[in-house]
Amino acid sequence: MMKIALILEDMPESQEMLREVAQTAFPNIKVYCVADIASGMDMLNRYHFDLALIDLSLPDGSGTSVVQALSARFPRCMIVVATLFDDDDHLFPALRAGAQGYLLKDEAPEELVKQLRGINEGHPPLSPSIARRLLSHFRVEPEKPTKEETQLTPREREVLSALARGITIANIGEELGISRYTVGDHVKNIYRKLNITSRAEAALQAKNMGLLI
Amino acid sequence: MLSVYKRPAYAQLLLLLVSLILGSIAMWFFMQQPWLGVTLEVIDKDIRIIHVDDSLAAQVPTGVTLQRIASLKGESLELIPTDLSKESDFCDTYTELAIFFARQTILSNLLKEDSIALIWTDKSGKEGKAIIAVKQRTLSDLPIAFLFQTFVAVAGFLLSTWIFLLRPSDLGARLFMLAGLMYPITVFANAIPGDRELAIPGELFRLLSSINHASGILCGCALIALFLSYPCKLVRTRTLFLLPLFYGTWTLCDVFWLAPNQTWGSRIPSMLQMLSIILLAVIQWQKTKGQPLERAALRWFILAGLVGSVLFILYIFRFNLPEFIPIPPREILVVEFLLMWVGIAMGLRRYHLYDLDEWSYRGLLWVAGAAAIIVFDALLAYLGATQVASLSLSLLISGWLYFPFRQWLWQKIVRRPTTSYETLLPELSIIAFTVSASEQQIRWESLLRKLFDPLEIKICTSAESGSHLQEEGLALQIPACEKLPSFLMRYAGRGSRLFSTRDAELVTSLSDLLANVMSGRSSYEQGVEEERMRIGRDLHDNIGARLLKLIHQLRGTPSVEVARDAMKDLRTSIAALDAQPVPLVNALADWRAEADGRCEAAGCKLQWHQTSNLPTQELIPRNKASLESVMREIITNALKHAAAKNIKAVIETENNSLHITIENDGQIAELSTWKDGYGLRNLRGRIAELGGNLNISASSQSVQMQIRVPL
């Protein structure tokens, strides 16, 4: 349940917009807004946050440090990067530091609300380029077939493969000829079986299983 | 003794001293012999006085035929040509030999007198006579040939003991030293009678001849043993003792004149020994197949052994051979033996084999060339041509047949990399400008393979700079340069040769050149990269933030979409600055993801069909960015202007061109009315920049935009 949110954003208009988005996505949420890293860090000592929307380029440094502190302090907190640029160079350090997804601030607020809810449900948007970057970065040695992998049904493997390629839930359903809700169920099962929480991790696992070429 | 082993140089100095003393003794002994000061030579079966000492110039004319010598008491002896024989083996039977020794004794007794009479006849048959004093040689009267042989004996002795001192426990070195110890004995026992003026006592002559034969045979035994145990051990060490036992017995038969004749007594065992050496050389050659280092050592052995053996066989049979076969003079034979010594020493010591390897080939080929000339010469002489004509004809044939063959063989065996900078430089620059590191490595490796044809090439971790020979030329280490790893090549020319210092130098200069080009390129790239980052940062921080502000301000107005598209284009442009080429598949995934998101937001259904067998080509960032903007523009138009409910994208490739067809079912305006809009012009411009074209068609239900761009 989302109760307390932190918004770290230096541009007043964006701050206002993000507050609106958070409150629309999660009614009754209490939102605290700050504009620099120092105040953000200060906030961490005062509240137990469930949600954090963090801008990366801030006047006193990169928001990544706050992402790191947040995820260390509140492992269950949903950390989302709010940015203008979704290129891997920008996002990658934050995702590695513990952010579960990102929002592009120039998108329509209604769209952002949808995406935020999506992140909460365990399928954050993950652009194909970010997925690729994650894969090439970790470059994990292909693991030997583990128990979990063998537990995945062929259908789940198909879904995982599509998921890792950055295809949306709706499109996966269409591609496989099943409803988007069925796909959602598959995704939940996959996450549970592989003990993962994000699409990035899903992509990594898929890579390790050899589902991605 | 132990300390001597530890200091080979001191030991060698000691041995030098010993050998000088031995040489001096031999010279002293030689100088003790009576001497007249006349130089005699057998010409047309006459004993001619060809030169006289200055002190005799007034008494004895040159060019006359010496008939006899007589003592003042009246004893005299008619001279016969065999009296001048340099060695005892000119005759075949021991009876003849006994007569020869007896005559030597008589002559040397005559020479014991204080003065002696020489009786000669000149060309007209007129007799002349002179009484001359019997003197002794002074140091300056020593014949050059004798001094030379002394030198060779000492050098051979020192060479073999040097190898032994360096590797005292090595069987090969021990055997070589044994042969080396016999060597000066053989030479001196040959030189003292050989360079005598007229006579030495017959008993002494016989003793020295026996010593010469015995030590020669023992020397041969040591060489056979050497070839039996080096480089490959063919028999057990114990078995080697059979050699001196067998040949020793044989030689005793010769020394005590128990053999039927000299051919059986000394020529046949010597020939047997030399033939064994040739045979063993062949066996060793076969045994060392695929071991370049051993072969390189063996080549010296063979060069030395073969040449030495063949010449020696020719020499010992010189009295039995037909006249047309050229016989090497004794002095040349001695030199040849010294060369043989050097060859064996080099093989044993493995001294810089990698650099001398080529020379051993050359040596062998030269020898083969000389042999070819001799064979042709002999053949032609046998067929009746005169000697001069045959020599020139054989030279001609050798020139026509042998030398081209030799050249071919040379290329074949040595197979030096035929490197020319015209071909190397382009290849190097291709390597330097290859983008992918793995491909760069593959190209560098293949260039090295082409140059050296090694059996093995592997990556090694070495921080050393410059190329180094390893394992005595078996391996060559290639230095790492820039991103290229260090390599280790082994077995040059598929194991047929060793790497040489020249190879190492070539590789060092190649890799230096490569490193220079690559570092020039990477600093250029670094500069470009820095500039790109700066532009990216500017776009990012300034323009991005302003656009975002604008988007916020325009919220709720239709124009916000324009600002949002501008923002997306900005993102695409910045991404394009990150100059990595993207595989087509990845680019399509990016476009699809964006289109998906936008269609979903607009409540439009996107159908995306792309062929599964897309080529593996990569799009350069600029082209990707252009196509991305084009796709964005088309989707925007469909969603905004046409308010489409269904969009269908079909992606196909054909003959290296990419076909993208995007169809929407939105409200279709008359084509002619929107053909000239800014958006469309922009679209066409971008596609034309890529060398493609845009085709728009409309039916009653849909509009189709067809893009074709070359890949």
PDB file of N, CA and C in Angstrom, chain A residues 11 13-14 17 20 84-87 89-90 104-109 111 114 128-129 132 165-168 171 174-175 180, chain B residues 539-540 544-545 548-549 551-553 555 564 567-568 570-571 574 578 582 586 589-590 592-593 596-597 600-601 605-607:
ATOM      1  N   MET A  11      12.814  21.344 -11.054  1.00  0.00           N
ATOM      2  CA  MET A  11      12.009  22.290 -11.822  1.00  0.00           C
ATOM      3  C   MET A  11      10.591  22.321 -11.234  1.00  0.00           C
ATOM      4  N   GLU A  13       7.653  23.302 -12.206  1.00  0.00           N
ATOM      5  CA  GLU A  13       6.550  22.809 -13.014  1.00  0.00           C
ATOM      6  C   GLU A  13       6.517  21.286 -13.013  1.00  0.00           C
ATOM      7  N   SER A  14       7.714  20.699 -13.165  1.00  0.00           N
ATOM      8  CA  SER A  14       7.797  19.244 -13.197  1.00  0.00           C
ATOM      9  C   SER A  14       7.417  18.667 -11.845  1.00  0.00           C
ATOM     10  N   MET A  17       3.814  18.607 -11.571  1.00  0.00           N
ATOM     11  CA  MET A  17       3.239  17.591 -12.451  1.00  0.00           C
ATOM     12  C   MET A  17       3.413  16.192 -11.842  1.00  0.00           C
ATOM     13  N   GLU A  20       1.063  15.520  -9.025  1.00  0.00           N
ATOM     14  CA  GLU A  20      -0.258  15.243  -9.576  1.00  0.00           C
ATOM     15  C   GLU A  20      -0.346  13.783 -10.046  1.00  0.00           C
ATOM     16  N   LEU A  84      14.400  13.219 -18.333  1.00  0.00           N
ATOM     17  CA  LEU A  84      14.074  13.715 -19.660  1.00  0.00           C
ATOM     18  C   LEU A  84      14.632  12.777 -20.722  1.00  0.00           C
ATOM     19  N   PHE A  85      15.670  12.041 -20.332  1.00  0.00           N
ATOM     20  CA  PHE A  85      16.375  11.229 -21.319  1.00  0.00           C
ATOM     21  C   PHE A  85      16.410   9.772 -20.904  1.00  0.00           C
ATOM     22  N   ASP A  86      15.998   8.942 -21.842  1.00  0.00           N
ATOM     23  CA  ASP A  86      15.967   7.525 -21.503  1.00  0.00           C
ATOM     24  C   ASP A  86      17.173   6.794 -22.088  1.00  0.00           C
ATOM     25  N   ASP A  87      18.209   7.559 -22.432  1.00  0.00           N
ATOM     26  CA  ASP A  87      19.369   6.848 -22.975  1.00  0.00           C
ATOM     27  C   ASP A  87      20.063   6.092 -21.842  1.00  0.00           C
ATOM     28  N   ASP A  89      23.084   5.690 -20.986  1.00  0.00           N
ATOM     29  CA  ASP A  89      24.137   6.324 -20.206  1.00  0.00           C
ATOM     30  C   ASP A  89      23.574   6.994 -18.962  1.00  0.00           C
ATOM     31  N   HIS A  90      22.416   7.612 -19.153  1.00  0.00           N
ATOM     32  CA  HIS A  90      21.823   8.336 -18.037  1.00  0.00           C
ATOM     33  C   HIS A  90      21.210   7.415 -17.006  1.00  0.00           C
ATOM     34  N   LEU A 104       9.346   9.292 -18.294  1.00  0.00           N
ATOM     35  CA  LEU A 104       9.861  10.424 -19.068  1.00  0.00           C
ATOM     36  C   LEU A 104       8.951  11.616 -18.795  1.00  0.00           C
ATOM     37  N   LYS A 105       9.556  12.692 -18.279  1.00  0.00           N
ATOM     38  CA  LYS A 105       8.766  13.816 -17.781  1.00  0.00           C
ATOM     39  C   LYS A 105       7.999  14.564 -18.871  1.00  0.00           C
ATOM     40  N   ASP A 106       8.399  14.360 -20.134  1.00  0.00           N
ATOM     41  CA  ASP A 106       7.713  15.104 -21.194  1.00  0.00           C
ATOM     42  C   ASP A 106       6.449  14.392 -21.676  1.00  0.00           C
ATOM     43  N   GLU A 107       6.251  13.196 -21.208  1.00  0.00           N
ATOM     44  CA  GLU A 107       5.060  12.474 -21.667  1.00  0.00           C
ATOM     45  C   GLU A 107       3.807  13.045 -20.998  1.00  0.00           C
ATOM     46  N   ALA A 108       2.686  12.719 -21.600  1.00  0.00           N
ATOM     47  CA  ALA A 108       1.428  13.227 -21.067  1.00  0.00           C
ATOM     48  C   ALA A 108       1.201  12.658 -19.669  1.00  0.00           C
ATOM     49  N   PRO A 109       0.754  13.500 -18.733  1.00  0.00           N
ATOM     50  CA  PRO A 109       0.574  13.035 -17.350  1.00  0.00           C
ATOM     51  C   PRO A 109      -0.313  11.800 -17.257  1.00  0.00           C
ATOM     52  N   GLU A 111      -0.555   9.417 -19.295  1.00  0.00           N
ATOM     53  CA  GLU A 111       0.292   8.294 -19.672  1.00  0.00           C
ATOM     54  C   GLU A 111       1.197   7.903 -18.500  1.00  0.00           C
ATOM     55  N   LYS A 114      -0.497   5.865 -15.895  1.00  0.00           N
ATOM     56  CA  LYS A 114      -0.617   4.461 -16.315  1.00  0.00           C
ATOM     57  C   LYS A 114       0.692   3.712 -16.076  1.00  0.00           C
ATOM     58  N   PRO A 128      13.759  -1.033 -25.189  1.00  0.00           N
ATOM     59  CA  PRO A 128      14.658  -2.082 -25.686  1.00  0.00           C
ATOM     60  C   PRO A 128      16.126  -1.695 -25.543  1.00  0.00           C
ATOM     61  N   SER A 129      16.419  -0.390 -25.743  1.00  0.00           N
ATOM     62  CA  SER A 129      17.837  -0.020 -25.692  1.00  0.00           C
ATOM     63  C   SER A 129      18.383  -0.194 -24.274  1.00  0.00           C
ATOM     64  N   ARG A 132      18.921  -3.867 -23.667  1.00  0.00           N
ATOM     65  CA  ARG A 132      20.163  -4.319 -24.313  1.00  0.00           C
ATOM     66  C   ARG A 132      21.386  -3.911 -23.500  1.00  0.00           C
ATOM     67  N   ARG A 165      12.489  -8.730 -24.855  1.00  0.00           N
ATOM     68  CA  ARG A 165      12.735  -7.953 -26.065  1.00  0.00           C
ATOM     69  C   ARG A 165      12.053  -6.598 -26.013  1.00  0.00           C
ATOM     70  N   GLY A 166      11.347  -6.334 -24.911  1.00  0.00           N
ATOM     71  CA  GLY A 166      10.763  -5.017 -24.730  1.00  0.00           C
ATOM     72  C   GLY A 166       9.366  -4.877 -25.316  1.00  0.00           C
ATOM     73  N   ILE A 167       8.706  -6.000 -25.543  1.00  0.00           N
ATOM     74  CA  ILE A 167       7.370  -5.941 -26.124  1.00  0.00           C
ATOM     75  C   ILE A 167       6.342  -5.793 -24.989  1.00  0.00           C
ATOM     76  N   THR A 168       5.343  -4.975 -25.218  1.00  0.00           N
ATOM     77  CA  THR A 168       4.372  -4.719 -24.148  1.00  0.00           C
ATOM     78  C   THR A 168       3.511  -5.942 -23.917  1.00  0.00           C
ATOM     79  N   ASN A 171       0.842  -6.450 -26.517  1.00  0.00           N
ATOM     80  CA  ASN A 171       1.365  -6.984 -27.780  1.00  0.00           C
ATOM     81  C   ASN A 171       1.793  -8.437 -27.676  1.00  0.00           C
ATOM     82  N   GLU A 174      -1.190 -10.426 -28.079  1.00  0.00           N
ATOM     83  CA  GLU A 174      -1.592 -10.459 -29.483  1.00  0.00           C
ATOM     84  C   GLU A 174      -0.711 -11.424 -30.288  1.00  0.00           C
ATOM     85  N   GLU A 175       0.593 -11.327 -30.009  1.00  0.00           N
ATOM     86  CA  GLU A 175       1.522 -12.171 -30.749  1.00  0.00           C
ATOM     87  C   GLU A 175       1.279 -13.648 -30.469  1.00  0.00           C
ATOM     88  N   ARG A 180      -4.456 -10.297 -22.773  1.00  0.00           N
ATOM     89  CA  ARG A 180      -3.399  -9.605 -22.032  1.00  0.00           C
ATOM     90  C   ARG A 180      -3.405 -10.001 -20.567  1.00  0.00           C
TER      91      ARG A 180
ATOM     92  N   LEU B 539      22.878  20.028 -25.327  1.00  0.00           N
ATOM     93  CA  LEU B 539      21.516  19.780 -25.801  1.00  0.00           C
ATOM     94  C   LEU B 539      20.647  19.363 -24.633  1.00  0.00           C
ATOM     95  N   HIS B 540      21.210  18.475 -23.879  1.00  0.00           N
ATOM     96  CA  HIS B 540      20.577  17.865 -22.757  1.00  0.00           C
ATOM     97  C   HIS B 540      20.141  18.893 -21.738  1.00  0.00           C
ATOM     98  N   GLY B 544      16.909  20.676 -23.587  1.00  0.00           N
ATOM     99  CA  GLY B 544      15.984  19.714 -22.990  1.00  0.00           C
ATOM    100  C   GLY B 544      15.132  20.369 -21.917  1.00  0.00           C
ATOM    101  N   ALA B 545      15.804  21.097 -21.009  1.00  0.00           N
ATOM    102  CA  ALA B 545      15.078  21.718 -19.904  1.00  0.00           C
ATOM    103  C   ALA B 545      14.072  22.748 -20.414  1.00  0.00           C
ATOM    104  N   LEU B 548      11.100  21.076 -21.956  1.00  0.00           N
ATOM    105  CA  LEU B 548      10.230  20.518 -20.924  1.00  0.00           C
ATOM    106  C   LEU B 548       9.338  21.615 -20.326  1.00  0.00           C
ATOM    107  N   LYS B 549       9.969  22.772 -20.091  1.00  0.00           N
ATOM    108  CA  LYS B 549       9.221  23.907 -19.563  1.00  0.00           C
ATOM    109  C   LYS B 549       8.077  24.265 -20.513  1.00  0.00           C
ATOM    110  N   ILE B 551       6.671  22.288 -22.674  1.00  0.00           N
ATOM    111  CA  ILE B 551       5.650  21.233 -22.645  1.00  0.00           C
ATOM    112  C   ILE B 551       4.688  21.467 -21.475  1.00  0.00           C
ATOM    113  N   HIS B 552       5.276  21.821 -20.331  1.00  0.00           N
ATOM    114  CA  HIS B 552       4.422  22.083 -19.174  1.00  0.00           C
ATOM    115  C   HIS B 552       3.487  23.252 -19.438  1.00  0.00           C
ATOM    116  N   GLN B 553       4.038  24.290 -20.058  1.00  0.00           N
ATOM    117  CA  GLN B 553       3.228  25.488 -20.308  1.00  0.00           C
ATOM    118  C   GLN B 553       2.137  25.250 -21.330  1.00  0.00           C
ATOM    119  N   ARG B 555       0.594  22.565 -21.803  1.00  0.00           N
ATOM    120  CA  ARG B 555      -0.291  21.472 -21.402  1.00  0.00           C
ATOM    121  C   ARG B 555      -1.750  21.850 -21.637  1.00  0.00           C
ATOM    122  N   ARG B 564       6.231  17.827 -27.710  1.00  0.00           N
ATOM    123  CA  ARG B 564       6.628  16.473 -27.298  1.00  0.00           C
ATOM    124  C   ARG B 564       7.417  15.763 -28.406  1.00  0.00           C
ATOM    125  N   MET B 567      10.813  17.056 -28.482  1.00  0.00           N
ATOM    126  CA  MET B 567      11.587  16.463 -27.395  1.00  0.00           C
ATOM    127  C   MET B 567      12.078  15.072 -27.797  1.00  0.00           C
ATOM    128  N   LYS B 568      11.194  14.314 -28.433  1.00  0.00           N
ATOM    129  CA  LYS B 568      11.573  12.957 -28.852  1.00  0.00           C
ATOM    130  C   LYS B 568      12.682  13.016 -29.895  1.00  0.00           C
ATOM    131  N   LEU B 570      14.834  15.330 -30.214  1.00  0.00           N
ATOM    132  CA  LEU B 570      16.060  15.730 -29.531  1.00  0.00           C
ATOM    133  C   LEU B 570      16.726  14.504 -28.904  1.00  0.00           C
ATOM    134  N   ARG B 571      15.903  13.700 -28.288  1.00  0.00           N
ATOM    135  CA  ARG B 571      16.440  12.477 -27.683  1.00  0.00           C
ATOM    136  C   ARG B 571      17.107  11.592 -28.735  1.00  0.00           C
ATOM    137  N   ILE B 574      20.435  13.044 -29.766  1.00  0.00           N
ATOM    138  CA  ILE B 574      21.494  12.849 -28.774  1.00  0.00           C
ATOM    139  C   ILE B 574      21.949  11.390 -28.787  1.00  0.00           C
ATOM    140  N   ASP B 578      25.892   9.088 -29.863  1.00  0.00           N
ATOM    141  CA  ASP B 578      26.578   7.993 -29.197  1.00  0.00           C
ATOM    142  C   ASP B 578      26.961   6.965 -30.254  1.00  0.00           C
ATOM    143  N   VAL B 582      24.005   0.192 -34.743  1.00  0.00           N
ATOM    144  CA  VAL B 582      23.013  -0.652 -34.089  1.00  0.00           C
ATOM    145  C   VAL B 582      22.548  -1.710 -35.078  1.00  0.00           C
ATOM    146  N   ASN B 586      17.739  -4.499 -33.580  1.00  0.00           N
ATOM    147  CA  ASN B 586      17.609  -3.665 -32.388  1.00  0.00           C
ATOM    148  C   ASN B 586      16.928  -2.335 -32.713  1.00  0.00           C
ATOM    149  N   ALA B 589      13.332  -2.886 -32.931  1.00  0.00           N
ATOM    150  CA  ALA B 589      12.744  -3.076 -31.604  1.00  0.00           C
ATOM    151  C   ALA B 589      12.508  -1.727 -30.931  1.00  0.00           C
ATOM    152  N   ASP B 590      13.484  -0.806 -31.105  1.00  0.00           N
ATOM    153  CA  ASP B 590      13.332   0.531 -30.518  1.00  0.00           C
ATOM    154  C   ASP B 590      12.134   1.253 -31.126  1.00  0.00           C
ATOM    155  N   ARG B 592       9.605  -0.001 -32.660  1.00  0.00           N
ATOM    156  CA  ARG B 592       8.340  -0.655 -32.317  1.00  0.00           C
ATOM    157  C   ARG B 592       7.916  -0.269 -30.907  1.00  0.00           C
ATOM    158  N   ALA B 593       8.879  -0.245 -29.980  1.00  0.00           N
ATOM    159  CA  ALA B 593       8.548   0.090 -28.594  1.00  0.00           C
ATOM    160  C   ALA B 593       7.946   1.485 -28.517  1.00  0.00           C
ATOM    161  N   ASP B 596       4.492   1.493 -30.159  1.00  0.00           N
ATOM    162  CA  ASP B 596       3.590   0.791 -29.248  1.00  0.00           C
ATOM    163  C   ASP B 596       3.069   1.718 -28.168  1.00  0.00           C
ATOM    164  N   GLY B 597       4.015   2.384 -27.521  1.00  0.00           N
ATOM    165  CA  GLY B 597       3.657   3.266 -26.422  1.00  0.00           C
ATOM    166  C   GLY B 597       2.717   4.373 -26.885  1.00  0.00           C
ATOM    167  N   GLU B 600      -0.766   3.009 -27.950  1.00  0.00           N
ATOM    168  CA  GLU B 600      -1.542   2.596 -26.799  1.00  0.00           C
ATOM    169  C   GLU B 600      -2.129   3.806 -26.092  1.00  0.00           C
ATOM    170  N   ALA B 601      -1.289   4.860 -25.964  1.00  0.00           N
ATOM    171  CA  ALA B 601      -1.752   6.074 -25.305  1.00  0.00           C
ATOM    172  C   ALA B 601      -2.904   6.716 -26.081  1.00  0.00           C
ATOM    173  N   LYS B 605      -4.785   0.762 -32.346  1.00  0.00           N
ATOM    174  CA  LYS B 605      -4.247  -0.590 -32.353  1.00  0.00           C
ATOM    175  C   LYS B 605      -3.114  -0.677 -33.370  1.00  0.00           C
ATOM    176  N   LEU B 606      -1.965  -1.123 -32.871  1.00  0.00           N
ATOM    177  CA  LEU B 606      -0.803  -1.236 -33.772  1.00  0.00           C
ATOM    178  C   LEU B 606      -0.539  -2.698 -34.099  1.00  0.00           C
ATOM    179  N   GLN B 607      -0.513  -2.972 -35.381  1.00  0.00           N
ATOM    180  CA  GLN B 607      -0.113  -4.318 -35.824  1.00  0.00           C
ATOM    181  C   GLN B 607       1.280  -4.197 -36.399  1.00  0.00           C
TER     182      GLN B 607
END
